[in-house]
Amino acid sequence: MRLMSETPTYIGFEEYSEHVPASIPSAVQQATTRFVSGRAARVAEVPEWEDLRQIGSDIRLHTIENMDVYLTQLEEKVLAAGGHVHWAQTADEANRIVLEIANAHDVKLAVKSKSMATEEIGLNHVLEAAGIQAIETDLGEYIIQLAGTGPSHIIVPAVHLKKEEIAAIFSEKLDMNAPADPVELARIAREVLREKFLNAEMGISGGNFLIAETGTLVMVTNEGNGRMCTTMPDLHVAVVGIDKVIPDWESLTVFLRLLARSATGQKLSTYTQFITGPRREAGEFGPKEFHLVLLDNGRSNVLKDPVGREVFKCIRCGACANVCPVYKNVGGFAYGWFISGPIGAILAPQMLGTQTARELPYASTLCGACADVCPVKIPIPTILRHLRRRVAQGDEFAEATLPASIRVTVGLASIALAQNWIYRLGTRVLPALMSIFKRGGWIPRAPYPLSRWTKARPLPPFTANFRGWWKNVRSADSKDARR
Ligand code: SF4
C-alpha cells in the first residue's frame, strides 16, 4: 500500500480511494473524540481564552508581515550563540545541506525527533540512499516508519492504528511476538531506541518555534526522545520552516498556553526544551555543534497572497482535524499529503500549487468548526473559499485548473437557475432522462460527467421538484391557518 511512504509527493483522491484501509475511521474517531473533550475541559479553565486567541493571532499576523526582519534577527542571534545557519530555498537544497553536514562528520546513524519539516522534504529517504540510517524516535513516528507509511495526523502520526495493528507491525518488523498491550509495546520501542540514542553520531529535529530575540529553538514534546536526540549526539541539525519564527519570549508564553490545551488537552506539554546554540562549556548538556536549516520551499510565494498567507499563523496543534467531520470519517491519508485535516486542505494547494492539490479546498463542508477551535483564529473556511476561487477561475497566484467540462456545466447550470422557464423544463426532462439509468431506487452507473461520481458510489435519482414541494407546503400551511 502506497500511503506517502516514499516521498512527500501528493496523492490524488482517486488513487487513494482504491486503498483506503477499513479500520481508519473507527480508530481516528476514537482518538479525536478524546482530544476534543480534553481540549474543551482545559479551555474552560481559562476565562481569558478568547483574548489569548486574539493576542496569538495578532502576534502571528505581525510576524508574517515582518518575517524578513525577524529572520534576520534570528540568524544574527544563532550565529552569536555559536550555531550555524543555512538557508534552503528548496527541499532538494535542504536535503543536500543536511547530507553534507552528515558526511563531513562521517555519520552512519542519525536519531530523529518528530519533525514535519523533514517529512516535507523527504529527508529520511535521502539519508538512507546515502547509506545513513535515520531512525525516528517519537513513538508514533517510529511505528509508522516501521509500517512504511507517512503520518496521518499532525500531532499523532499513528492515530489510524489500533494496538492490535501496532503489535502486528512490531512482530513482523522486529521479528518477535509482540503483545497488543500499549505499555509493553512502548517498552519494546524504548529498548530498541535506547541503543540507537547511545550510538548515533547525529541528532535531527524540527522545532515548534524560533525565538528571534535570542536565536532560541523551542521544542514542545510529550516524550523524552526530543531531549535525547538533541543532547546525546555531538551534532544537532534542526530543519525548521521559516514560518516558525516568533518575535520574543513574551510571545512564546502566549503560544505555550494555547498549544498544549488545543492539541492534547494538557495544560502544558511534558517537555518544553529551549536550545540556544551548541554547548559552550565542558559539563554543559547539548551538542558540540548546532546547525539550523531554515526551509523556504515555497513559503515565500505563499506569503505574497494576502488571504492565503494567514495559513502561516498555524502552530500545528491539530485541533482543526479533531473536530472536522470530513477528517474524522476519512482519516489523514485521504488528504494525500503529510499534513492532513483542514490545515492540510489550505496549506497543500498553496505550497504544491492548485494544479496539483486542486481537490483539497473542496474536501470540506465549510461548517466552520475548524475556525471555531483554532487557537490563532485562522479563517480556514474563508481561505478554503478563496482557494476554490483560485482553482475555478484562477487569479494572479494560480491558473484556473477546473476542467473545461465542469466549467461549462456550471456555467449552463447558472443560466438555467436564473431563467424560470429553463428551470421548469429541466425539472420535467431530467427525471425522465435519468430513469433510463435507474436500477431499483438508485443509479449505479451514469454517463460522463456524472460517471466521476458513480465510480465511487451510486447516485440518488433526480426527483426533486422544489417548486412543487414548496407549493404543497404553502397550501398545507394555509389550510392549517384557516382551521
Ligand atoms: S489551523 Fe489552527 S487549529 Fe489547525 S493545526 Fe493550525 S493552529 Fe491548530
Tab-separated table of C-alpha atoms and ligand atoms in Angstrom:
chain	number	residue	atom	x	y	z
A	1	MET	CA	0.000	0.000	0.000
A	2	ARG	CA	1.474	3.336	-1.004
A	3	LEU	CA	0.454	5.895	1.603
A	4	MET	CA	3.041	8.647	1.396
A	5	SER	CA	5.843	6.238	2.272
A	6	GLU	CA	8.393	7.115	-0.389
A	7	THR	CA	8.351	10.845	-0.925
A	8	PRO	CA	6.214	13.753	0.205
A	9	THR	CA	4.521	13.936	-3.191
A	10	TYR	CA	0.772	14.458	-3.369
A	11	ILE	CA	-1.577	11.510	-3.962
A	12	GLY	CA	-4.945	12.347	-5.538
A	13	PHE	CA	-8.269	11.175	-4.101
A	14	GLU	CA	-8.976	8.709	-6.885
A	15	GLU	CA	-5.747	6.768	-6.321
A	16	TYR	CA	-6.206	6.889	-2.565
A	17	SER	CA	-9.817	5.676	-2.587
A	18	GLU	CA	-8.653	2.353	-4.026
A	19	HIS	CA	-6.503	1.733	-0.945
A	20	VAL	CA	-8.479	3.106	1.997
A	21	PRO	CA	-7.996	0.764	4.972
A	22	ALA	CA	-11.361	-0.098	6.552
A	23	SER	CA	-10.169	0.360	10.155
A	24	ILE	CA	-9.185	4.020	9.731
A	25	PRO	CA	-12.469	5.781	10.576
A	26	SER	CA	-13.111	3.947	13.860
A	27	ALA	CA	-9.520	4.354	15.142
A	28	VAL	CA	-9.461	8.032	14.164
A	29	GLN	CA	-12.884	8.760	15.669
A	30	GLN	CA	-11.939	7.190	18.996
A	31	ALA	CA	-8.766	9.256	19.309
A	32	THR	CA	-10.141	12.563	18.054
A	33	THR	CA	-13.212	12.343	20.315
A	34	ARG	CA	-10.864	12.043	23.302
A	35	PHE	CA	-8.841	15.070	22.161
A	36	VAL	CA	-11.959	17.175	21.592
A	37	SER	CA	-13.306	16.603	25.113
A	38	GLY	CA	-9.831	17.115	26.648
A	39	ARG	CA	-9.449	20.421	24.822
A	40	ALA	CA	-12.907	21.622	25.886
A	41	ALA	CA	-12.138	20.896	29.565
A	42	ARG	CA	-8.775	22.715	29.532
A	43	VAL	CA	-10.120	25.694	27.594
A	44	ALA	CA	-12.985	26.077	30.089
A	45	GLU	CA	-10.358	26.602	32.816
A	46	VAL	CA	-9.055	29.759	31.126
A	47	PRO	CA	-11.569	32.630	31.348
A	48	GLU	CA	-9.393	34.848	29.136
A	49	TRP	CA	-9.184	32.173	26.386
A	50	GLU	CA	-10.770	34.325	23.658
A	51	ASP	CA	-8.417	37.233	24.463
A	52	LEU	CA	-5.490	34.840	24.354
A	53	ARG	CA	-6.565	33.601	20.908
A	54	GLN	CA	-6.796	37.165	19.647
A	55	ILE	CA	-3.346	38.049	21.008
A	56	GLY	CA	-1.894	34.877	19.475
A	57	SER	CA	-3.487	35.713	16.124
A	58	ASP	CA	-2.191	39.312	16.238
A	59	ILE	CA	1.379	38.212	17.044
A	60	ARG	CA	1.404	35.661	14.220
A	61	LEU	CA	-0.004	38.162	11.718
A	62	HIS	CA	2.544	40.778	12.776
A	63	THR	CA	5.353	38.219	12.366
A	64	ILE	CA	4.107	37.160	8.920
A	65	GLU	CA	4.093	40.790	7.816
A	66	ASN	CA	7.614	41.369	9.167
A	67	MET	CA	9.150	37.966	8.570
A	68	ASP	CA	12.282	39.319	6.875
A	69	VAL	CA	13.086	41.462	9.934
A	70	TYR	CA	12.646	38.622	12.426
A	71	LEU	CA	14.508	36.058	10.315
A	72	THR	CA	17.492	38.406	10.016
A	73	GLN	CA	17.481	38.963	13.779
A	74	LEU	CA	17.186	35.217	14.349
A	75	GLU	CA	20.198	34.466	12.148
A	76	GLU	CA	22.342	37.065	13.937
A	77	LYS	CA	21.470	35.618	17.345
A	78	VAL	CA	22.044	31.973	16.365
A	79	LEU	CA	25.465	32.881	14.944
A	80	ALA	CA	26.294	34.911	18.047
A	81	ALA	CA	25.421	31.886	20.189
A	82	GLY	CA	27.933	29.786	18.232
A	83	GLY	CA	25.491	27.990	15.924
A	84	HIS	CA	25.482	27.696	12.130
A	85	VAL	CA	22.612	28.924	9.934
A	86	HIS	CA	21.801	27.558	6.468
A	87	TRP	CA	19.129	28.932	4.139
A	88	ALA	CA	17.392	26.339	1.967
A	89	GLN	CA	15.302	27.637	-0.905
A	90	THR	CA	14.002	24.198	-1.898
A	91	ALA	CA	13.544	20.712	-0.451
A	92	ASP	CA	16.494	19.435	-2.526
A	93	GLU	CA	18.724	22.175	-1.175
A	94	ALA	CA	17.731	21.385	2.426
A	95	ASN	CA	18.438	17.685	1.890
A	96	ARG	CA	21.814	18.466	0.306
A	97	ILE	CA	22.785	20.704	3.249
A	98	VAL	CA	21.913	18.046	5.851
A	99	LEU	CA	23.699	15.357	3.834
A	100	GLU	CA	26.849	17.480	3.534
A	101	ILE	CA	26.885	18.121	7.283
A	102	ALA	CA	26.412	14.379	7.943
A	103	ASN	CA	29.150	13.384	5.517
A	104	ALA	CA	31.560	15.949	6.968
A	105	HIS	CA	31.153	14.208	10.352
A	106	ASP	CA	31.204	10.681	8.932
A	107	VAL	CA	27.692	9.991	10.252
A	108	LYS	CA	26.348	6.465	9.810
A	109	LEU	CA	23.422	6.605	12.259
A	110	ALA	CA	21.107	9.552	12.972
A	111	VAL	CA	18.320	9.736	15.539
A	112	LYS	CA	15.356	11.965	14.773
A	113	SER	CA	12.728	13.618	16.878
A	114	LYS	CA	9.332	14.324	15.299
A	115	SER	CA	9.670	16.883	12.524
A	116	MET	CA	7.087	17.790	9.900
A	117	ALA	CA	9.712	19.818	8.009
A	118	THR	CA	11.816	16.692	7.403
A	119	GLU	CA	8.651	14.821	6.327
A	120	GLU	CA	8.050	17.662	3.884
A	121	ILE	CA	11.474	17.321	2.254
A	122	GLY	CA	11.638	13.502	2.434
A	123	LEU	CA	14.929	13.626	4.343
A	124	ASN	CA	14.884	10.024	5.633
A	125	HIS	CA	14.906	8.586	2.129
A	126	VAL	CA	17.720	10.881	1.027
A	127	LEU	CA	19.844	9.866	4.030
A	128	GLU	CA	19.089	6.194	3.533
A	129	ALA	CA	20.039	6.421	-0.137
A	130	ALA	CA	23.394	7.821	1.015
A	131	GLY	CA	23.924	4.900	3.409
A	132	ILE	CA	22.935	6.768	6.591
A	133	GLN	CA	20.375	5.123	8.835
A	134	ALA	CA	17.828	7.681	10.097
A	135	ILE	CA	15.704	6.367	12.969
A	136	GLU	CA	12.519	8.070	14.127
A	137	THR	CA	12.358	8.121	17.932
A	138	ASP	CA	8.937	9.620	18.658
A	139	LEU	CA	6.828	6.507	19.357
A	140	GLY	CA	4.164	7.324	16.762
A	141	GLU	CA	6.774	8.216	14.139
A	142	TYR	CA	8.730	5.057	14.961
A	143	ILE	CA	5.591	2.945	14.410
A	144	ILE	CA	4.820	4.485	11.019
A	145	GLN	CA	8.465	4.262	9.985
A	146	LEU	CA	8.319	0.509	10.687
A	147	ALA	CA	4.975	0.329	8.856
A	148	GLY	CA	6.436	2.183	5.870
A	149	THR	CA	3.782	4.909	5.731
A	150	GLY	CA	3.607	8.622	6.403
A	151	PRO	CA	1.804	10.374	9.281
A	152	SER	CA	-1.993	10.551	9.278
A	153	HIS	CA	-2.353	13.312	11.898
A	154	ILE	CA	-0.079	16.265	12.571
A	155	ILE	CA	0.454	15.544	16.255
A	156	VAL	CA	-0.467	11.847	16.473
A	157	PRO	CA	1.144	10.319	13.387
A	158	ALA	CA	-0.109	6.759	14.018
A	159	VAL	CA	-3.629	7.766	15.107
A	160	HIS	CA	-5.138	5.462	12.453
A	161	LEU	CA	-3.665	2.311	14.003
A	162	LYS	CA	-5.186	0.193	16.777
A	163	LYS	CA	-2.998	-1.566	19.339
A	164	GLU	CA	-3.530	-4.922	17.603
A	165	GLU	CA	-2.276	-3.478	14.328
A	166	ILE	CA	0.775	-1.955	16.045
A	167	ALA	CA	1.536	-5.299	17.694
A	168	ALA	CA	1.385	-6.956	14.263
A	169	ILE	CA	3.783	-4.366	12.808
A	170	PHE	CA	6.264	-4.829	15.705
A	171	SER	CA	6.029	-8.619	15.405
A	172	GLU	CA	6.754	-8.563	11.689
A	173	LYS	CA	9.412	-5.840	11.546
A	174	LEU	CA	11.261	-6.579	14.787
A	175	ASP	CA	10.988	-10.329	14.387
A	176	MET	CA	9.304	-11.037	17.719
A	177	ASN	CA	5.952	-11.934	19.215
A	178	ALA	CA	4.718	-8.514	20.397
A	179	PRO	CA	1.564	-8.422	22.560
A	180	ALA	CA	-1.293	-5.966	21.857
A	181	ASP	CA	-0.569	-4.142	25.113
A	182	PRO	CA	0.304	-0.402	24.875
A	183	VAL	CA	2.632	-0.466	27.923
A	184	GLU	CA	4.515	-3.481	26.607
A	185	LEU	CA	4.723	-2.015	23.086
A	186	ALA	CA	6.172	1.219	24.485
A	187	ARG	CA	8.706	-0.806	26.497
A	188	ILE	CA	9.818	-2.690	23.375
A	189	ALA	CA	10.245	0.559	21.429
A	190	ARG	CA	12.190	2.143	24.302
A	191	GLU	CA	14.560	-0.810	24.448
A	192	VAL	CA	15.256	-0.742	20.708
A	193	LEU	CA	15.630	3.029	20.597
A	194	ARG	CA	17.883	3.336	23.672
A	195	GLU	CA	20.640	1.575	21.796
A	196	LYS	CA	20.190	3.925	18.819
A	197	PHE	CA	20.460	7.023	21.048
A	198	LEU	CA	23.710	5.712	22.530
A	199	ASN	CA	25.305	5.044	19.144
A	200	ALA	CA	24.024	7.870	16.929
A	201	GLU	CA	26.531	10.441	15.657
A	202	MET	CA	23.880	12.987	14.713
A	203	GLY	CA	20.556	14.173	16.143
A	204	ILE	CA	17.955	15.674	13.794
A	205	SER	CA	14.964	17.679	14.948
A	206	GLY	CA	12.349	20.114	13.786
A	207	GLY	CA	11.127	22.905	16.026
A	208	ASN	CA	7.833	24.375	17.208
A	209	PHE	CA	9.080	27.956	17.426
A	210	LEU	CA	12.192	30.002	16.713
A	211	ILE	CA	12.621	32.991	19.023
A	212	ALA	CA	14.220	35.849	17.064
A	213	GLU	CA	15.102	37.806	20.225
A	214	THR	CA	17.716	35.268	21.373
A	215	GLY	CA	18.082	32.791	18.477
A	216	THR	CA	16.424	30.032	20.523
A	217	LEU	CA	14.891	26.861	19.092
A	218	VAL	CA	11.839	25.727	21.075
A	219	MET	CA	10.702	22.108	21.034
A	220	VAL	CA	7.446	21.024	22.657
A	221	THR	CA	7.089	17.259	23.142
A	222	ASN	CA	5.487	14.648	25.343
A	223	GLU	CA	8.221	12.030	25.179
A	224	GLY	CA	11.810	12.360	26.321
A	225	ASN	CA	13.073	11.442	22.865
A	226	GLY	CA	13.448	15.065	21.711
A	227	ARG	CA	15.908	15.758	24.533
A	228	MET	CA	17.818	12.557	23.839
A	229	CYS	CA	18.140	13.449	20.133
A	230	THR	CA	19.385	16.955	20.837
A	231	THR	CA	21.716	16.272	23.753
A	232	MET	CA	23.266	12.821	23.318
A	233	PRO	CA	24.941	13.060	19.875
A	234	ASP	CA	27.700	15.657	19.447
A	235	LEU	CA	25.974	17.034	16.354
A	236	HIS	CA	22.473	18.513	16.203
A	237	VAL	CA	20.814	19.624	12.954
A	238	ALA	CA	17.399	21.313	13.172
A	239	VAL	CA	15.346	21.684	9.985
A	240	VAL	CA	12.641	24.306	10.511
A	241	GLY	CA	10.272	26.206	8.197
A	242	ILE	CA	10.812	29.969	8.086
A	243	ASP	CA	7.208	30.426	9.234
A	244	LYS	CA	8.099	29.170	12.717
A	245	VAL	CA	9.840	32.392	13.742
A	246	ILE	CA	8.265	34.462	16.550
A	247	PRO	CA	9.489	37.798	17.874
A	248	ASP	CA	10.330	37.166	21.542
A	249	TRP	CA	9.929	35.191	24.760
A	250	GLU	CA	6.818	37.119	25.735
A	251	SER	CA	5.132	35.887	22.541
A	252	LEU	CA	6.165	32.354	23.419
A	253	THR	CA	4.261	32.480	26.710
A	254	VAL	CA	1.061	33.086	24.739
A	255	PHE	CA	1.658	30.220	22.313
A	256	LEU	CA	2.639	27.735	25.022
A	257	ARG	CA	-0.670	28.387	26.787
A	258	LEU	CA	-2.609	27.945	23.548
A	259	LEU	CA	-0.732	24.975	22.096
A	260	ALA	CA	-0.962	22.126	24.615
A	261	ARG	CA	-4.565	22.893	25.560
A	262	SER	CA	-5.623	22.871	21.900
A	263	ALA	CA	-3.527	19.871	20.902
A	264	THR	CA	-3.808	17.198	23.572
A	265	GLY	CA	-5.960	18.818	26.242
A	266	GLN	CA	-2.958	19.300	28.551
A	267	LYS	CA	-2.170	22.473	30.473
A	268	LEU	CA	1.411	22.208	29.268
A	269	SER	CA	3.217	19.527	27.295
A	270	THR	CA	5.542	17.277	29.309
A	271	TYR	CA	8.772	18.660	27.854
A	272	THR	CA	9.432	22.199	26.663
A	273	GLN	CA	13.012	22.491	25.516
A	274	PHE	CA	14.989	25.648	24.697
A	275	ILE	CA	18.147	25.356	22.605
A	276	THR	CA	20.319	28.418	22.061
A	277	GLY	CA	23.384	27.377	20.054
A	278	PRO	CA	25.676	24.467	20.968
A	279	ARG	CA	27.062	23.646	24.421
A	280	ARG	CA	29.501	26.348	25.457
A	281	GLU	CA	31.359	24.892	28.426
A	282	ALA	CA	32.557	21.464	29.421
A	283	GLY	CA	29.975	19.901	31.731
A	284	GLU	CA	27.023	21.578	29.974
A	285	PHE	CA	24.494	19.414	28.192
A	286	GLY	CA	23.992	19.641	24.474
A	287	PRO	CA	25.834	19.013	21.233
A	288	LYS	CA	29.243	20.394	20.329
A	289	GLU	CA	27.847	21.640	17.005
A	290	PHE	CA	24.438	23.110	16.240
A	291	HIS	CA	23.118	23.729	12.711
A	292	LEU	CA	19.837	25.432	11.891
A	293	VAL	CA	18.480	24.820	8.372
A	294	LEU	CA	15.843	27.447	7.561
A	295	LEU	CA	13.466	25.998	4.997
A	296	ASP	CA	11.604	28.128	2.478
A	297	ASN	CA	10.413	25.529	-0.079
A	298	GLY	CA	7.615	27.694	-1.482
A	299	ARG	CA	6.712	29.616	1.680
A	300	SER	CA	7.891	32.965	0.243
A	301	ASN	CA	5.412	32.564	-2.616
A	302	VAL	CA	2.547	31.802	-0.244
A	303	LEU	CA	3.407	34.956	1.717
A	304	LYS	CA	2.539	37.069	-1.343
A	305	ASP	CA	-1.155	36.111	-1.129
A	306	PRO	CA	-2.769	38.413	1.473
A	307	VAL	CA	-5.644	35.962	2.081
A	308	GLY	CA	-3.838	32.641	1.851
A	309	ARG	CA	-0.798	33.598	3.917
A	310	GLU	CA	-2.770	33.524	7.161
A	311	VAL	CA	-2.125	29.777	6.967
A	312	PHE	CA	1.290	30.575	8.486
A	313	LYS	CA	-0.331	31.644	11.740
A	314	CYS	CA	-0.676	27.903	12.383
A	315	ILE	CA	1.001	26.488	15.494
A	316	ARG	CA	0.318	22.865	14.416
A	317	CYS	CA	-1.957	21.837	17.278
A	318	GLY	CA	-4.198	19.564	15.188
A	319	ALA	CA	-7.414	20.818	16.858
A	320	CYS	CA	-8.966	21.622	13.465
A	321	ALA	CA	-8.579	17.998	12.330
A	322	ASN	CA	-10.024	16.637	15.575
A	323	VAL	CA	-13.323	18.486	15.087
A	324	CYS	CA	-13.537	18.169	11.302
A	325	PRO	CA	-16.410	15.880	10.179
A	326	VAL	CA	-14.544	15.102	6.957
A	327	TYR	CA	-11.219	14.222	8.628
A	328	LYS	CA	-12.946	12.083	11.260
A	329	ASN	CA	-14.547	9.963	8.563
A	330	VAL	CA	-11.760	9.597	6.050
A	331	GLY	CA	-8.584	9.898	8.161
A	332	GLY	CA	-5.382	11.722	7.259
A	333	PHE	CA	-4.153	9.688	4.288
A	334	ALA	CA	-7.126	10.774	2.168
A	335	TYR	CA	-5.628	14.281	2.063
A	336	GLY	CA	-2.751	12.882	0.011
A	337	TRP	CA	-0.052	14.900	1.751
A	338	PHE	CA	1.893	14.689	5.007
A	339	ILE	CA	-0.174	17.475	6.618
A	340	SER	CA	-3.838	16.491	6.716
A	341	GLY	CA	-7.131	17.845	8.019
A	342	PRO	CA	-8.361	21.392	7.431
A	343	ILE	CA	-4.859	22.848	7.833
A	344	GLY	CA	-3.589	20.471	5.121
A	345	ALA	CA	-6.506	21.461	2.889
A	346	ILE	CA	-5.416	25.108	2.955
A	347	LEU	CA	-1.651	24.537	3.054
A	348	ALA	CA	-1.098	21.880	0.364
A	349	PRO	CA	-2.798	23.747	-2.525
A	350	GLN	CA	-0.706	26.812	-1.695
A	351	MET	CA	2.608	25.003	-1.232
A	352	LEU	CA	2.220	22.469	-4.059
A	353	GLY	CA	0.054	24.594	-6.341
A	354	THR	CA	-3.628	24.358	-7.130
A	355	GLN	CA	-2.721	22.350	-10.260
A	356	THR	CA	-1.519	19.540	-8.025
A	357	ALA	CA	-3.806	19.647	-4.985
A	358	ARG	CA	-6.908	21.141	-6.544
A	359	GLU	CA	-9.307	18.713	-4.807
A	360	LEU	CA	-8.343	19.720	-1.266
A	361	PRO	CA	-10.175	23.073	-0.985
A	362	TYR	CA	-13.349	21.087	-1.733
A	363	ALA	CA	-12.681	18.469	0.974
A	364	SER	CA	-14.751	20.443	3.448
A	365	THR	CA	-18.368	21.006	4.386
A	366	LEU	CA	-17.482	24.619	5.300
A	367	CYS	CA	-19.195	24.015	8.643
A	368	GLY	CA	-16.678	26.316	10.359
A	369	ALA	CA	-15.901	24.016	13.309
A	370	CYS	CA	-12.179	24.261	12.482
A	371	ALA	CA	-12.160	28.058	12.685
A	372	ASP	CA	-14.069	27.963	15.992
A	373	VAL	CA	-11.370	25.884	17.692
A	374	CYS	CA	-8.272	27.283	16.003
A	375	PRO	CA	-6.176	28.838	18.790
A	376	VAL	CA	-4.777	31.505	16.458
A	377	LYS	CA	-8.028	32.287	14.673
A	378	ILE	CA	-7.080	31.185	11.172
A	379	PRO	CA	-10.159	31.846	8.992
A	380	ILE	CA	-9.995	28.365	7.443
A	381	PRO	CA	-13.402	28.447	5.658
A	382	THR	CA	-12.562	31.859	4.152
A	383	ILE	CA	-9.223	30.541	2.858
A	384	LEU	CA	-10.934	27.399	1.526
A	385	ARG	CA	-13.393	29.541	-0.446
A	386	HIS	CA	-10.533	31.736	-1.662
A	387	LEU	CA	-8.670	28.629	-2.864
A	388	ARG	CA	-11.806	27.259	-4.555
A	389	ARG	CA	-11.966	30.501	-6.490
A	390	ARG	CA	-8.304	30.134	-7.440
A	391	VAL	CA	-8.987	26.564	-8.629
A	392	ALA	CA	-12.090	27.518	-10.602
A	393	GLN	CA	-11.252	30.929	-12.028
A	394	GLY	CA	-7.541	31.408	-11.448
A	395	ASP	CA	-6.009	34.723	-10.378
A	396	GLU	CA	-2.603	36.360	-10.122
A	397	PHE	CA	-1.378	33.466	-7.949
A	398	ALA	CA	-2.650	30.487	-9.920
A	399	GLU	CA	-4.065	29.389	-13.257
A	400	ALA	CA	-7.654	28.076	-13.308
A	401	THR	CA	-7.449	24.299	-13.024
A	402	LEU	CA	-11.068	23.210	-13.070
A	403	PRO	CA	-11.608	21.053	-16.205
A	404	ALA	CA	-13.358	22.877	-19.055
A	405	SER	CA	-16.230	20.328	-18.950
A	406	ILE	CA	-17.054	21.271	-15.360
A	407	ARG	CA	-16.745	24.989	-16.036
A	408	VAL	CA	-19.174	24.650	-18.985
A	409	THR	CA	-21.594	22.536	-16.884
A	410	VAL	CA	-21.573	25.037	-14.023
A	411	GLY	CA	-21.997	27.925	-16.488
A	412	LEU	CA	-25.047	26.236	-18.055
A	413	ALA	CA	-26.477	25.440	-14.617
A	414	SER	CA	-26.187	29.075	-13.547
A	415	ILE	CA	-28.088	30.173	-16.699
A	416	ALA	CA	-30.792	27.535	-16.083
A	417	LEU	CA	-31.209	28.545	-12.448
A	418	ALA	CA	-31.585	32.194	-13.433
A	419	GLN	CA	-34.226	31.530	-16.139
A	420	ASN	CA	-37.593	30.380	-14.865
A	421	TRP	CA	-38.738	28.541	-17.989
A	422	ILE	CA	-35.472	26.606	-18.414
A	423	TYR	CA	-35.606	25.566	-14.777
A	424	ARG	CA	-39.219	24.327	-15.149
A	425	LEU	CA	-38.363	22.398	-18.299
A	426	GLY	CA	-35.331	20.860	-16.603
A	427	THR	CA	-37.372	19.562	-13.659
A	428	ARG	CA	-39.507	17.612	-16.177
A	429	VAL	CA	-36.817	16.446	-18.591
A	430	LEU	CA	-34.100	15.423	-16.134
A	431	PRO	CA	-36.095	12.822	-14.138
A	432	ALA	CA	-37.262	11.284	-17.430
A	433	LEU	CA	-33.679	11.102	-18.740
A	434	MET	CA	-32.301	9.661	-15.536
A	435	SER	CA	-34.966	6.955	-15.328
A	436	ILE	CA	-33.125	5.270	-18.244
A	437	PHE	CA	-30.181	4.583	-15.909
A	438	LYS	CA	-32.187	3.783	-12.784
A	439	ARG	CA	-31.801	0.317	-11.249
A	440	GLY	CA	-34.007	-0.153	-8.188
A	441	GLY	CA	-34.017	3.066	-6.208
A	442	TRP	CA	-30.525	4.194	-7.384
A	443	ILE	CA	-28.423	4.998	-10.420
A	444	PRO	CA	-25.412	2.668	-10.198
A	445	ARG	CA	-23.764	3.879	-13.421
A	446	ALA	CA	-24.271	7.239	-15.122
A	447	PRO	CA	-22.707	8.776	-18.252
A	448	TYR	CA	-19.913	11.396	-18.076
A	449	PRO	CA	-19.569	13.744	-16.196
A	450	LEU	CA	-21.763	12.051	-13.536
A	451	SER	CA	-19.706	8.862	-14.038
A	452	ARG	CA	-16.978	10.522	-11.909
A	453	TRP	CA	-19.441	10.244	-9.012
A	454	THR	CA	-20.862	6.783	-9.787
A	455	LYS	CA	-17.342	5.327	-9.987
A	456	ALA	CA	-17.247	5.627	-6.202
A	457	ARG	CA	-20.901	5.334	-5.152
A	458	PRO	CA	-24.419	5.155	-6.672
A	459	LEU	CA	-26.329	8.342	-7.376
A	460	PRO	CA	-29.812	9.015	-5.996
A	461	PRO	CA	-32.234	9.687	-8.880
A	462	PHE	CA	-33.158	13.311	-9.555
A	463	THR	CA	-36.700	13.504	-8.231
A	464	ALA	CA	-36.739	16.865	-6.506
A	465	ASN	CA	-39.148	19.465	-7.695
A	466	PHE	CA	-38.627	22.342	-5.318
A	467	ARG	CA	-41.449	24.488	-6.654
A	468	GLY	CA	-43.968	21.623	-6.414
A	469	TRP	CA	-42.806	20.809	-2.907
A	470	TRP	CA	-42.994	24.474	-1.864
A	471	LYS	CA	-46.496	24.814	-3.321
A	472	ASN	CA	-47.678	21.795	-1.261
A	473	VAL	CA	-46.063	23.128	1.914
A	474	ARG	CA	-47.709	26.532	1.496
A	475	SER	CA	-51.152	25.127	0.740
A	476	ALA	CA	-50.850	22.841	3.815
A	477	ASP	CA	-49.840	25.874	5.908
A	478	SER	CA	-52.753	27.964	4.701
A	479	LYS	CA	-55.183	25.090	5.389
A	480	ASP	CA	-53.782	24.905	8.952
A	481	ALA	CA	-54.184	28.664	9.327
A	482	ARG	CA	-57.835	28.524	8.217
A	483	ARG	CA	-58.725	25.819	10.750
B	1	SF4	S1	-5.004	25.637	11.638
B	1	SF4	FE1	-5.347	26.263	13.793
B	1	SF4	S2	-6.399	24.501	14.707
B	1	SF4	FE2	-5.449	23.747	12.791
B	1	SF4	S3	-3.453	22.969	13.391
B	1	SF4	FE3	-3.148	25.097	12.814
B	1	SF4	S4	-3.322	26.247	14.727
B	1	SF4	FE4	-4.193	24.239	15.117
